[in-house]
Amino acid sequence: MALLDDLKQRVTDGDAPGTVALTKELMASGVAPETILNDGLIAAMAHVGQLFESGEYFVPEMLVSARAMKGALELLRPALAAANVQAIGKIVIGTVQGDLHDIGKNLVAMMMEGAGFEVIDLGVDVSPDKFINAVGTHKPNFIGMSALLTTTMPKMKTTIEALKAAGLRDSVKVMIGGAPVTEKYAAEIGADLFAPDASSAANRARQALVG
Ligand code: B12
């Protein structure tokens, strides 16, 4: 679709006002929010990643693209997270220590909300201690950890170890994700659940809860 291609281009160019305007136009013309998200915004960020890998883009370009995407996500948020009357469970979510990537984590949070979860978002660069404290305070069913860097992935394991040391490991299910994270890695570090994307994250969490 021409408008979706246009949207991808705006995100790639880091044109925030253009991205927001086109997202509005697509929504008004009845395109499903999931289509705008997957075929427009996420596809564009994958392309930005390739441009970074090939040396055409540097950090500032990635950043302006990310900002453009965030603006559009705010618009899609209500449509993606349709109102649910009563929370079916609670999740504490955050990006692990040393890692500032939050677009994927925010999407997971949104889809969780849409699936009826109460979401406590700790933000980025979340230390194991901060996760532990939040588990103690909020008593969630799940803790969700996101990592986008191979160098920060080990913090997921550190956090699981810290949960064990605090005697809290059995009180929560640990769910992990992020581009470099795999099902195999989840098994290796003793996480309970892995999901490759935001919608399957919400589905798997709901399934784990209701069976
Ligand atoms: C945007 C971006 C940035 C932005 C982040 C802005 C922001 N607010 O998030 C900025 C410019 C800040 C940035 C900085 C850096 N980045 Co960067 N960045 C990216 C980029 C282009 C896109 C990431 C993204 O948002 N993708 C879109 C979202 C929707 O996808 P996602 O995050 O994977 O999330 C989905 C799933 O993984 C899953 N998921 C995510 N989290 C969770 C959590 C749970 C619980 C579950 C179940 C599922 C789940 O669901 C999500 C939705 O479907 C990627 C390239 C790429 N292809 O990933 C590089 C990339 C991740 N960055 C990279 C690098 C190297 C860096 C820097 C080190 C660069 C530098 N030299 O400074 C810094 C590190 C800063 C830091 N300390 O964190 C590398 C990492 C390489 C590696 N192997 O570790 C990548 C892969 C680029 C590359 N190809 O080299 N980056």
Coordinates of N, CA and C and ligand atoms in Angstrom, one line a residue:
M1 N 0.8 -1.2 0.0 CA 0.0 0.0 0.0 C 0.9 1.3 0.0
A2 N 0.5 2.2 -0.9 CA 1.4 3.4 -1.0 C 1.6 4.2 0.3
L3 N 0.5 4.3 1.0 CA 0.5 5.1 2.2 C 1.4 4.5 3.3
L4 N 1.4 3.1 3.3 CA 2.2 2.4 4.3 C 3.7 2.5 3.9
D5 N 4.0 2.5 2.6 CA 5.4 2.7 2.1 C 5.9 4.1 2.5
D6 N 4.9 5.0 2.3 CA 5.2 6.4 2.7 C 5.6 6.5 4.2
L7 N 4.8 5.8 5.0 CA 5.0 5.9 6.4 C 6.4 5.3 6.8
K8 N 6.7 4.2 6.2 CA 8.0 3.6 6.4 C 9.1 4.6 6.1
Q9 N 8.9 5.3 5.0 CA 9.9 6.3 4.5 C 10.1 7.4 5.6
R10 N 8.9 7.9 6.1 CA 8.9 9.0 7.1 C 9.7 8.6 8.3
V11 N 9.4 7.3 8.8 CA 10.1 6.8 10.0 C 11.6 6.7 9.7
T12 N 11.9 6.2 8.5 CA 13.3 6.0 8.2 C 14.0 7.3 8.1
D13 N 13.3 8.3 7.6 CA 13.9 9.7 7.5 C 13.9 10.4 8.8
G14 N 13.2 9.9 9.8 CA 13.2 10.5 11.1 C 12.3 11.7 11.1
D15 N 11.3 11.7 10.2 CA 10.4 12.9 10.1 C 9.2 12.6 11.0
A16 N 9.3 13.2 12.3 CA 8.3 12.9 13.3 C 6.9 13.5 12.9
P17 N 6.8 14.8 12.5 CA 5.5 15.3 12.2 C 4.8 14.5 11.0
G18 N 5.6 14.2 10.0 CA 5.1 13.5 8.9 C 4.7 12.1 9.3
T19 N 5.4 11.4 10.2 CA 5.0 10.1 10.7 C 3.7 10.1 11.4
V20 N 3.5 11.1 12.2 CA 2.3 11.3 13.0 C 1.1 11.6 12.1
A21 N 1.3 12.5 11.1 CA 0.3 12.9 10.2 C -0.2 11.7 9.4
L22 N 0.8 10.9 8.9 CA 0.4 9.7 8.1 C -0.2 8.6 8.9
T23 N 0.2 8.5 10.1 CA -0.5 7.5 11.0 C -1.9 7.9 11.2
K24 N -2.2 9.2 11.4 CA -3.6 9.6 11.6 C -4.4 9.3 10.3
E25 N -3.7 9.6 9.2 CA -4.4 9.4 7.9 C -4.8 7.9 7.7
L26 N -3.8 7.1 8.0 CA -4.0 5.6 7.8 C -5.1 5.1 8.8
M27 N -5.1 5.7 10.0 CA -6.2 5.3 10.9 C -7.5 5.7 10.5
A28 N -7.6 7.0 10.0 CA -8.8 7.5 9.5 C -9.4 6.8 8.3
S29 N -8.5 6.2 7.5 CA -8.9 5.5 6.3 C -9.2 4.0 6.6
G30 N -9.2 3.7 7.9 CA -9.7 2.4 8.3 C -8.6 1.2 8.3
V31 N -7.4 1.6 8.1 CA -6.3 0.6 8.2 C -6.2 0.1 9.6
A32 N -6.1 -1.3 9.8 CA -6.0 -1.8 11.1 C -4.8 -1.4 11.9
P33 N -4.9 -1.0 13.1 CA -3.7 -0.5 13.9 C -2.6 -1.5 13.9
E34 N -2.9 -2.8 13.9 CA -1.8 -3.9 13.8 C -1.0 -3.8 12.5
T35 N -1.8 -3.5 11.4 CA -1.1 -3.4 10.1 C -0.2 -2.2 10.1
I36 N -0.7 -1.0 10.6 CA 0.1 0.2 10.7 C 1.4 -0.1 11.5
L37 N 1.2 -0.8 12.6 CA 2.3 -1.1 13.5 C 3.3 -2.1 12.8
N38 N 2.8 -3.2 12.3 CA 3.7 -4.3 11.8 C 4.3 -3.9 10.5
D39 N 3.4 -3.5 9.5 CA 3.9 -3.3 8.2 C 4.5 -1.9 7.9
G40 N 4.2 -1.0 8.8 CA 4.7 0.4 8.7 C 5.8 0.6 9.7
L41 N 5.5 0.7 10.9 CA 6.5 1.2 11.9 C 7.6 0.2 12.2
I42 N 7.2 -1.1 12.5 CA 8.2 -2.1 12.9 C 9.1 -2.4 11.6
A43 N 8.4 -2.5 10.5 CA 9.2 -2.7 9.3 C 10.2 -1.6 9.0
A44 N 9.8 -0.4 9.3 CA 10.8 0.8 9.2 C 11.9 0.6 10.1
M45 N 11.7 0.3 11.4 CA 12.8 0.2 12.3 C 13.8 -1.0 11.9
A46 N 13.2 -2.0 11.3 CA 14.1 -3.1 10.9 C 15.0 -2.6 9.8
H47 N 14.4 -1.8 8.9 CA 15.2 -1.2 7.8 C 16.3 -0.2 8.4
V48 N 15.9 0.6 9.4 CA 16.9 1.5 10.0 C 18.0 0.7 10.6
G49 N 17.7 -0.5 11.2 CA 18.8 -1.3 11.8 C 19.7 -1.8 10.7
Q50 N 19.2 -2.1 9.5 CA 20.0 -2.5 8.4 C 20.9 -1.4 7.9
L51 N 20.4 -0.2 7.9 CA 21.1 1.0 7.4 C 22.3 1.3 8.4
F52 N 22.0 1.0 9.7 CA 23.0 1.2 10.8 C 24.1 0.1 10.6
E53 N 23.7 -1.1 10.3 CA 24.7 -2.2 10.1 C 25.6 -1.9 8.9
S54 N 25.0 -1.4 7.9 CA 25.8 -1.2 6.6 C 26.6 0.1 6.7
G55 N 26.5 0.8 7.8 CA 27.3 2.0 8.0 C 26.7 3.3 7.3
E56 N 25.5 3.2 6.8 CA 24.8 4.4 6.2 C 24.2 5.3 7.3
Y57 N 23.8 4.6 8.4 CA 23.2 5.4 9.5 C 24.1 5.3 10.7
F58 N 24.0 6.3 11.5 CA 24.8 6.3 12.8 C 23.7 6.5 13.9
V59 N 24.2 6.6 15.2 CA 23.3 6.7 16.3 C 22.3 7.9 16.2
P60 N 22.7 9.1 15.8 CA 21.7 10.2 15.7 C 20.6 9.8 14.8
E61 N 20.9 9.2 13.7 CA 19.8 8.9 12.7 C 18.9 7.8 13.3
M62 N 19.4 6.9 14.0 CA 18.6 5.8 14.7 C 17.7 6.5 15.7
L63 N 18.2 7.5 16.4 CA 17.5 8.2 17.4 C 16.3 9.0 16.9
V64 N 16.5 9.7 15.8 CA 15.4 10.5 15.2 C 14.3 9.6 14.7
S65 N 14.8 8.4 14.1 CA 13.8 7.4 13.7 C 13.0 6.9 14.8
A66 N 13.7 6.6 15.9 CA 13.0 6.1 17.1 C 12.0 7.1 17.6
R67 N 12.4 8.4 17.6 CA 11.5 9.4 18.1 C 10.2 9.5 17.2
A68 N 10.4 9.4 15.9 CA 9.3 9.5 15.0 C 8.3 8.3 15.3
M69 N 8.9 7.1 15.5 CA 8.1 5.9 15.8 C 7.3 6.1 17.1
K70 N 8.0 6.7 18.1 CA 7.3 6.9 19.4 C 6.0 7.7 19.3
G71 N 6.1 8.8 18.5 CA 5.0 9.7 18.3 C 3.8 8.9 17.7
A72 N 4.1 8.1 16.7 CA 3.0 7.3 16.1 C 2.5 6.3 17.1
L73 N 3.3 5.7 17.9 CA 2.9 4.7 18.9 C 1.9 5.3 19.9
E74 N 2.1 6.5 20.3 CA 1.2 7.2 21.2 C -0.2 7.2 20.6
L75 N -0.2 7.5 19.3 CA -1.6 7.6 18.6 C -2.2 6.2 18.5
L76 N -1.4 5.2 18.3 CA -2.0 3.8 18.2 C -2.3 3.2 19.5
R77 N -1.7 3.7 20.5 CA -1.9 3.1 21.9 C -3.3 2.8 22.3
P78 N -4.2 3.8 22.2 CA -5.6 3.4 22.6 C -6.2 2.3 21.8
A79 N -5.9 2.4 20.5 CA -6.5 1.4 19.6 C -6.0 0.0 19.9
L80 N -4.7 -0.1 20.2 CA -4.0 -1.4 20.4 C -4.4 -2.0 21.8
A81 N -4.5 -1.1 22.7 CA -4.8 -1.6 24.1 C -6.3 -1.3 24.4
A82 N -7.2 -2.0 23.8 CA -8.6 -1.8 23.9 C -9.0 -1.9 25.4
A83 N -9.9 -1.1 25.9 CA -10.2 -1.0 27.3 C -10.6 -2.4 27.9
N84 N -10.0 -2.8 28.9 CA -10.5 -4.0 29.6 C -10.9 -3.6 31.0
V85 N -12.1 -4.2 31.4 CA -12.7 -3.8 32.6 C -11.8 -4.2 33.9
Q86 N -11.5 -5.5 33.9 CA -10.8 -5.9 35.1 C -9.5 -6.5 34.7
A87 N -8.4 -6.2 35.5 CA -7.1 -6.8 35.1 C -7.1 -8.3 35.4
I88 N -6.5 -9.0 34.4 CA -6.5 -10.5 34.6 C -5.2 -10.9 35.4
G89 N -4.2 -9.9 35.5 CA -3.0 -10.2 36.1 C -2.1 -9.0 36.1
K90 N -0.9 -9.1 36.7 CA -0.1 -8.0 36.8 C 1.3 -8.3 36.3
I91 N 1.9 -7.4 35.6 CA 3.3 -7.6 35.1 C 4.2 -6.3 35.5
V92 N 5.3 -6.6 36.0 CA 6.3 -5.6 36.2 C 7.3 -5.7 35.0
I93 N 7.5 -4.7 34.2 CA 8.3 -4.8 33.0 C 9.4 -3.7 33.0
G94 N 10.5 -4.0 32.4 CA 11.6 -3.0 32.2 C 12.7 -3.5 31.3
T95 N 13.5 -2.5 30.8 CA 14.7 -2.9 30.0 C 15.8 -3.0 31.0
V96 N 16.6 -4.0 30.8 CA 17.7 -4.4 31.8 C 18.8 -3.3 32.0
Q97 N 19.5 -3.4 33.0 CA 20.6 -2.4 33.4 C 21.6 -2.3 32.2
G98 N 21.9 -1.0 31.9 CA 22.9 -0.7 30.9 C 22.3 -0.6 29.5
D99 N 21.0 -0.9 29.4 CA 20.3 -0.9 28.1 C 19.3 0.2 28.0
L100 N 19.3 1.0 27.0 CA 18.4 2.2 26.9 C 17.3 2.0 25.8
H101 N 17.3 0.8 25.1 CA 16.3 0.6 24.1 C 14.9 0.3 24.8
D102 N 13.9 1.1 24.3 CA 12.6 0.9 25.0 C 11.4 0.8 24.1
I103 N 11.7 0.8 22.8 CA 10.5 0.8 21.9 C 9.8 -0.6 21.9
G104 N 10.6 -1.6 21.9 CA 10.0 -3.0 21.9 C 9.4 -3.2 23.3
K105 N 10.1 -2.8 24.3 CA 9.5 -3.0 25.7 C 8.2 -2.3 25.8
N106 N 8.1 -1.0 25.3 CA 6.9 -0.3 25.3 C 5.7 -0.9 24.6
L107 N 6.1 -1.5 23.4 CA 5.1 -2.3 22.7 C 4.6 -3.5 23.4
V108 N 5.5 -4.2 24.1 CA 5.0 -5.3 24.9 C 4.1 -4.8 26.0
A109 N 4.5 -3.7 26.6 CA 3.6 -3.2 27.7 C 2.2 -2.8 27.2
M110 N 2.2 -2.2 26.0 CA 0.9 -1.9 25.4 C 0.1 -3.1 25.1
M111 N 0.7 -4.1 24.5 CA -0.1 -5.3 24.1 C -0.6 -6.0 25.4
M112 N 0.3 -6.0 26.4 CA -0.1 -6.6 27.7 C -1.4 -5.9 28.3
E113 N -1.3 -4.6 28.2 CA -2.5 -3.8 28.6 C -3.7 -4.2 27.9
G114 N -3.5 -4.3 26.6 CA -4.6 -4.7 25.7 C -5.2 -6.1 26.0
A115 N -4.3 -7.0 26.5 CA -4.7 -8.3 26.9 C -5.3 -8.4 28.3
G116 N -5.4 -7.2 28.9 CA -6.1 -7.1 30.2 C -5.1 -7.2 31.4
F117 N -3.8 -7.0 31.2 CA -2.9 -7.0 32.4 C -2.8 -5.6 32.9
E118 N -2.5 -5.5 34.2 CA -2.1 -4.2 34.8 C -0.5 -4.2 34.6
V119 N 0.0 -3.1 34.1 CA 1.4 -3.1 33.7 C 2.1 -2.0 34.6
I120 N 3.2 -2.5 35.3 CA 4.0 -1.5 36.0 C 5.3 -1.4 35.2
D121 N 5.5 -0.3 34.6 CA 6.7 -0.1 33.7 C 7.8 0.6 34.5
L122 N 8.9 -0.1 34.6 CA 10.0 0.5 35.4 C 11.0 1.3 34.5
G123 N 10.7 1.3 33.2 CA 11.5 2.1 32.3 C 12.7 1.4 31.8
V124 N 13.8 2.1 31.6 CA 15.0 1.5 31.0 C 16.1 1.5 32.1
D125 N 17.2 0.8 31.7 CA 18.4 0.7 32.6 C 18.0 0.3 34.0
V126 N 17.2 -0.8 34.1 CA 16.6 -1.2 35.4 C 17.6 -2.2 36.1
S127 N 18.1 -1.9 37.2 CA 19.0 -2.8 37.9 C 18.3 -4.0 38.5
P128 N 19.0 -5.1 38.8 CA 18.4 -6.2 39.4 C 17.6 -5.8 40.7
D129 N 18.3 -5.0 41.5 CA 17.7 -4.5 42.8 C 16.3 -3.8 42.5
K130 N 16.3 -3.0 41.5 CA 15.0 -2.3 41.2 C 13.9 -3.3 40.8
F131 N 14.3 -4.3 40.0 CA 13.3 -5.3 39.7 C 12.8 -6.0 41.0
I132 N 13.8 -6.4 41.8 CA 13.4 -7.1 43.1 C 12.5 -6.3 43.9
N133 N 12.9 -5.0 44.1 CA 12.0 -4.2 45.0 C 10.6 -4.1 44.4
A134 N 10.5 -4.0 43.1 CA 9.2 -3.8 42.5 C 8.4 -5.1 42.6
V135 N 9.1 -6.3 42.6 CA 8.4 -7.5 42.8 C 7.8 -7.6 44.2
G136 N 8.7 -7.2 45.2 CA 8.3 -7.1 46.6 C 7.1 -6.2 46.8
T137 N 7.1 -5.0 46.1 CA 6.0 -4.1 46.4 C 4.7 -4.4 45.6
H138 N 4.9 -4.8 44.4 CA 3.6 -5.0 43.6 C 3.1 -6.4 43.5
K139 N 3.9 -7.3 43.9 CA 3.5 -8.8 43.9 C 2.9 -9.1 42.5
P140 N 3.6 -9.0 41.4 CA 3.1 -9.3 40.1 C 3.1 -10.8 39.8
N141 N 2.3 -11.2 38.8 CA 2.3 -12.5 38.3 C 3.6 -12.8 37.4
F142 N 4.0 -11.7 36.7 CA 5.1 -11.8 35.8 C 6.1 -10.7 36.0
I143 N 7.3 -11.0 35.6 CA 8.3 -9.9 35.5 C 8.8 -10.0 34.0
G144 N 8.8 -8.9 33.3 CA 9.2 -8.9 31.9 C 10.5 -8.2 31.8
M145 N 11.5 -8.8 31.2 CA 12.7 -8.1 31.0 C 13.0 -8.0 29.5
S146 N 13.5 -6.9 29.1 CA 13.8 -6.6 27.7 C 15.3 -6.3 27.6
A147 N 16.0 -6.9 26.5 CA 17.4 -6.5 26.2 C 17.6 -6.5 24.7
L148 N 18.2 -5.4 24.3 CA 18.5 -5.3 22.8 C 20.0 -5.5 22.5
L149 N 20.8 -5.5 23.5 CA 22.2 -5.6 23.3 C 22.8 -6.9 23.8
T150 N 23.7 -7.5 23.0 CA 24.2 -8.8 23.5 C 25.0 -8.6 24.8
T151 N 25.5 -7.4 25.0 CA 26.3 -7.1 26.2 C 25.4 -6.9 27.4
T152 N 24.1 -6.6 27.3 CA 23.2 -6.5 28.4 C 22.4 -7.7 28.7
M153 N 22.3 -8.6 27.8 CA 21.5 -9.8 28.0 C 21.8 -10.6 29.3
P154 N 23.1 -10.7 29.7 CA 23.5 -11.4 30.9 C 22.8 -10.8 32.2
K155 N 22.4 -9.5 32.1 CA 21.7 -8.9 33.2 C 20.4 -9.6 33.5
M156 N 19.9 -10.3 32.5 CA 18.6 -11.1 32.8 C 18.9 -12.2 33.7
K157 N 20.0 -12.9 33.5 CA 20.4 -14.0 34.4 C 20.7 -13.4 35.8
T158 N 21.5 -12.3 35.8 CA 21.8 -11.7 37.1 C 20.5 -11.4 37.9
T159 N 19.5 -10.9 37.2 CA 18.2 -10.6 37.9 C 17.5 -11.8 38.4
I160 N 17.6 -12.9 37.6 CA 17.0 -14.1 38.0 C 17.7 -14.7 39.3
E161 N 19.0 -14.6 39.3 CA 19.8 -15.0 40.4 C 19.4 -14.2 41.7
A162 N 19.3 -12.9 41.4 CA 18.9 -12.0 42.5 C 17.5 -12.3 43.1
L163 N 16.6 -12.7 42.2 CA 15.3 -13.0 42.6 C 15.4 -14.3 43.5
K164 N 16.2 -15.2 43.1 CA 16.4 -16.4 43.9 C 17.0 -16.1 45.3
A165 N 18.0 -15.2 45.3 CA 18.7 -14.9 46.6 C 17.7 -14.2 47.5
A166 N 16.7 -13.4 46.9 CA 15.7 -12.7 47.7 C 14.6 -13.6 48.1
G167 N 14.6 -14.8 47.7 CA 13.5 -15.8 48.0 C 12.2 -15.5 47.3
L168 N 12.3 -14.8 46.1 CA 11.1 -14.4 45.4 C 10.9 -15.1 44.1
R169 N 11.9 -16.0 43.8 CA 11.9 -16.6 42.4 C 10.6 -17.4 42.2
D170 N 10.1 -18.1 43.2 CA 8.9 -18.9 43.0 C 7.6 -18.1 43.0
S171 N 7.7 -16.8 43.3 CA 6.5 -16.0 43.4 C 6.1 -15.4 42.0
V172 N 7.0 -15.4 41.1 CA 6.7 -14.8 39.7 C 7.2 -15.6 38.6
K173 N 6.5 -15.5 37.5 CA 7.0 -16.1 36.2 C 7.9 -15.0 35.5
V174 N 9.1 -15.5 35.1 CA 10.0 -14.5 34.4 C 9.8 -14.7 32.9
M175 N 9.5 -13.6 32.2 CA 9.4 -13.6 30.8 C 10.4 -12.7 30.2
I176 N 11.1 -13.1 29.2 CA 12.2 -12.3 28.6 C 12.0 -12.2 27.1
G177 N 12.6 -11.1 26.5 CA 12.5 -10.9 25.1 C 13.5 -9.8 24.7
G178 N 13.4 -9.5 23.4 CA 14.3 -8.5 22.8 C 15.0 -9.1 21.6
A179 N 15.4 -8.3 20.6 CA 16.0 -8.9 19.4 C 17.0 -10.0 19.5
P180 N 18.0 -9.9 20.4 CA 19.0 -10.9 20.4 C 18.6 -12.1 21.3
V181 N 17.5 -12.0 22.0 CA 17.1 -13.1 22.9 C 16.4 -14.2 22.2
T182 N 16.7 -15.4 22.6 CA 16.1 -16.6 22.0 C 15.4 -17.5 23.0
E183 N 14.6 -18.4 22.5 CA 14.0 -19.4 23.4 C 15.1 -20.2 24.1
K184 N 16.1 -20.5 23.4 CA 17.2 -21.3 23.9 C 17.9 -20.6 25.1
Y185 N 18.1 -19.3 24.9 CA 18.7 -18.5 25.9 C 17.9 -18.5 27.2
A186 N 16.5 -18.3 26.9 CA 15.6 -18.3 28.1 C 15.7 -19.6 28.9
A187 N 15.8 -20.7 28.2 CA 15.9 -22.0 28.9 C 17.3 -22.0 29.6
E188 N 18.3 -21.6 29.0 CA 19.7 -21.6 29.6 C 19.7 -20.8 30.9
I189 N 19.1 -19.7 31.0 CA 19.2 -18.9 32.2 C 18.1 -19.1 33.2
G190 N 17.2 -20.0 32.8 CA 16.1 -20.4 33.8 C 14.9 -19.4 33.8
A191 N 14.7 -18.8 32.6 CA 13.5 -17.9 32.5 C 12.3 -18.9 32.3
D192 N 11.1 -18.4 32.6 CA 9.9 -19.3 32.4 C 9.3 -19.2 31.0
L193 N 9.4 -17.9 30.4 CA 8.7 -17.7 29.2 C 9.6 -16.8 28.3
F194 N 9.5 -17.0 27.0 CA 10.1 -16.2 26.0 C 9.1 -15.9 24.9
A195 N 9.1 -14.7 24.3 CA 8.3 -14.4 23.2 C 9.0 -13.5 22.2
P196 N 8.9 -13.8 20.9 CA 9.6 -13.1 19.9 C 9.1 -11.7 19.6
D197 N 7.8 -11.5 19.9 CA 7.2 -10.2 19.6 C 6.1 -9.9 20.6
A198 N 5.6 -8.6 20.5 CA 4.7 -8.1 21.5 C 3.4 -8.9 21.6
S199 N 2.8 -9.2 20.4 CA 1.5 -9.9 20.5 C 1.6 -11.3 21.0
S200 N 2.7 -12.0 20.7 CA 2.8 -13.3 21.2 C 3.2 -13.3 22.7
A201 N 3.9 -12.2 23.1 CA 4.2 -12.0 24.5 C 2.9 -12.0 25.3
A202 N 1.9 -11.1 24.9 CA 0.6 -11.0 25.6 C -0.1 -12.3 25.6
N203 N -0.1 -13.0 24.4 CA -0.8 -14.3 24.3 C -0.2 -15.3 25.3
R204 N 1.1 -15.4 25.3 CA 1.8 -16.4 26.1 C 1.6 -16.1 27.6
A205 N 1.6 -14.9 27.9 CA 1.4 -14.5 29.3 C 0.0 -14.9 29.8
R206 N -1.0 -14.6 28.9 CA -2.4 -14.9 29.2 C -2.6 -16.4 29.4
Q207 N -2.0 -17.2 28.4 CA -2.1 -18.6 28.4 C -1.4 -19.2 29.7
A208 N -0.3 -18.6 30.1 CA 0.4 -19.1 31.3 C -0.4 -18.9 32.5
L209 N -1.3 -17.9 32.5 CA -2.1 -17.6 33.6 C -3.4 -18.4 33.7
V210 N -4.1 -18.4 32.5 CA -5.4 -19.1 32.5 C -5.3 -20.6 32.0
G211 N -4.2 -20.9 31.5 CA -4.0 -22.3 31.0 C -4.6 -22.6 29.6
Ligands
B12_1 C1 16.4 2.4 17.7 C2 17.7 1.8 18.1 C3 18.5 2.6 19.0 C4 18.0 3.8 19.7 C5 17.1 3.4 20.9 C6 15.9 4.4 21.1 C7 14.9 3.8 22.0 N1 14.3 4.7 22.7 O1 14.6 2.6 22.1 C8 19.3 4.4 20.2 C9 19.8 5.4 19.2 C10 19.3 5.2 21.6 C11 20.3 3.2 20.2 C12 21.5 3.2 20.9 C13 22.4 2.1 20.8 N2 22.3 1.1 20.0 CO1 20.6 0.6 19.1 N3 19.3 0.1 17.9 C14 18.1 0.6 17.5 C15 17.5 -0.3 16.4 C16 17.7 0.5 15.1 C17 16.0 -0.5 16.5 C18 15.5 -1.2 17.9 C19 14.0 -1.1 17.9 O2 13.4 -0.2 18.5 N4 13.4 -2.1 17.2 C20 11.9 -2.1 17.0 C21 11.3 -2.9 18.2 C22 9.8 -2.9 17.9 O3 11.8 -4.2 18.1 P1 12.4 -5.0 19.4 O4 13.1 -4.0 20.3 O5 13.2 -6.1 18.9 O6 11.2 -5.5 20.2 C23 10.3 -6.6 19.8 C24 10.8 -8.0 20.2 O7 12.2 -8.1 20.4 C25 10.0 -8.3 21.5 N5 10.5 -7.8 22.8 C26 11.2 -6.7 23.1 N6 11.4 -6.6 24.4 C27 10.7 -7.6 25.0 C28 10.5 -8.0 26.3 C29 9.7 -9.1 26.6 C30 9.5 -9.4 28.1 C31 9.2 -9.9 25.6 C32 8.5 -11.1 25.9 C33 9.4 -9.5 24.2 C34 10.1 -8.4 24.0 O8 8.8 -7.6 21.2 C35 9.0 -6.3 20.6 C36 7.9 -5.9 19.8 O9 7.5 -6.9 18.8 C37 18.3 -1.6 16.6 C38 18.3 -2.5 15.3 C39 17.5 -3.7 15.4 N7 17.3 -4.3 14.2 O10 17.0 -4.1 16.4 C40 19.6 -1.1 17.0 C41 20.6 -2.0 17.9 C42 19.8 -2.8 18.9 N8 21.5 -1.1 18.5 C43 22.7 -1.5 18.6 C44 23.7 -0.8 19.2 C45 25.1 -1.3 19.0 C46 23.5 0.4 19.9 C47 24.5 1.3 20.6 C48 25.6 0.5 21.4 C49 25.2 2.2 19.6 C50 26.3 3.1 20.1 N9 27.5 2.8 19.5 O11 26.1 3.9 20.9 C51 23.6 2.2 21.6 C52 23.4 1.5 23.0 C53 22.7 2.4 23.9 C54 22.3 1.7 25.2 N10 23.1 1.7 26.2 O12 21.3 1.0 25.2 C55 22.8 -2.9 17.9 C56 23.0 -4.0 18.9 C57 24.1 -5.0 18.5 C58 24.3 -6.1 19.5 N11 24.4 -7.2 19.0 O13 24.3 -5.9 20.7 C59 21.6 -2.9 17.0 C60 21.1 -4.4 16.8 C61 21.9 -2.3 15.6 C62 22.9 -3.1 14.8 N12 22.4 -3.8 13.9 O14 24.1 -3.1 15.1 N13 19.8 2.3 19.4

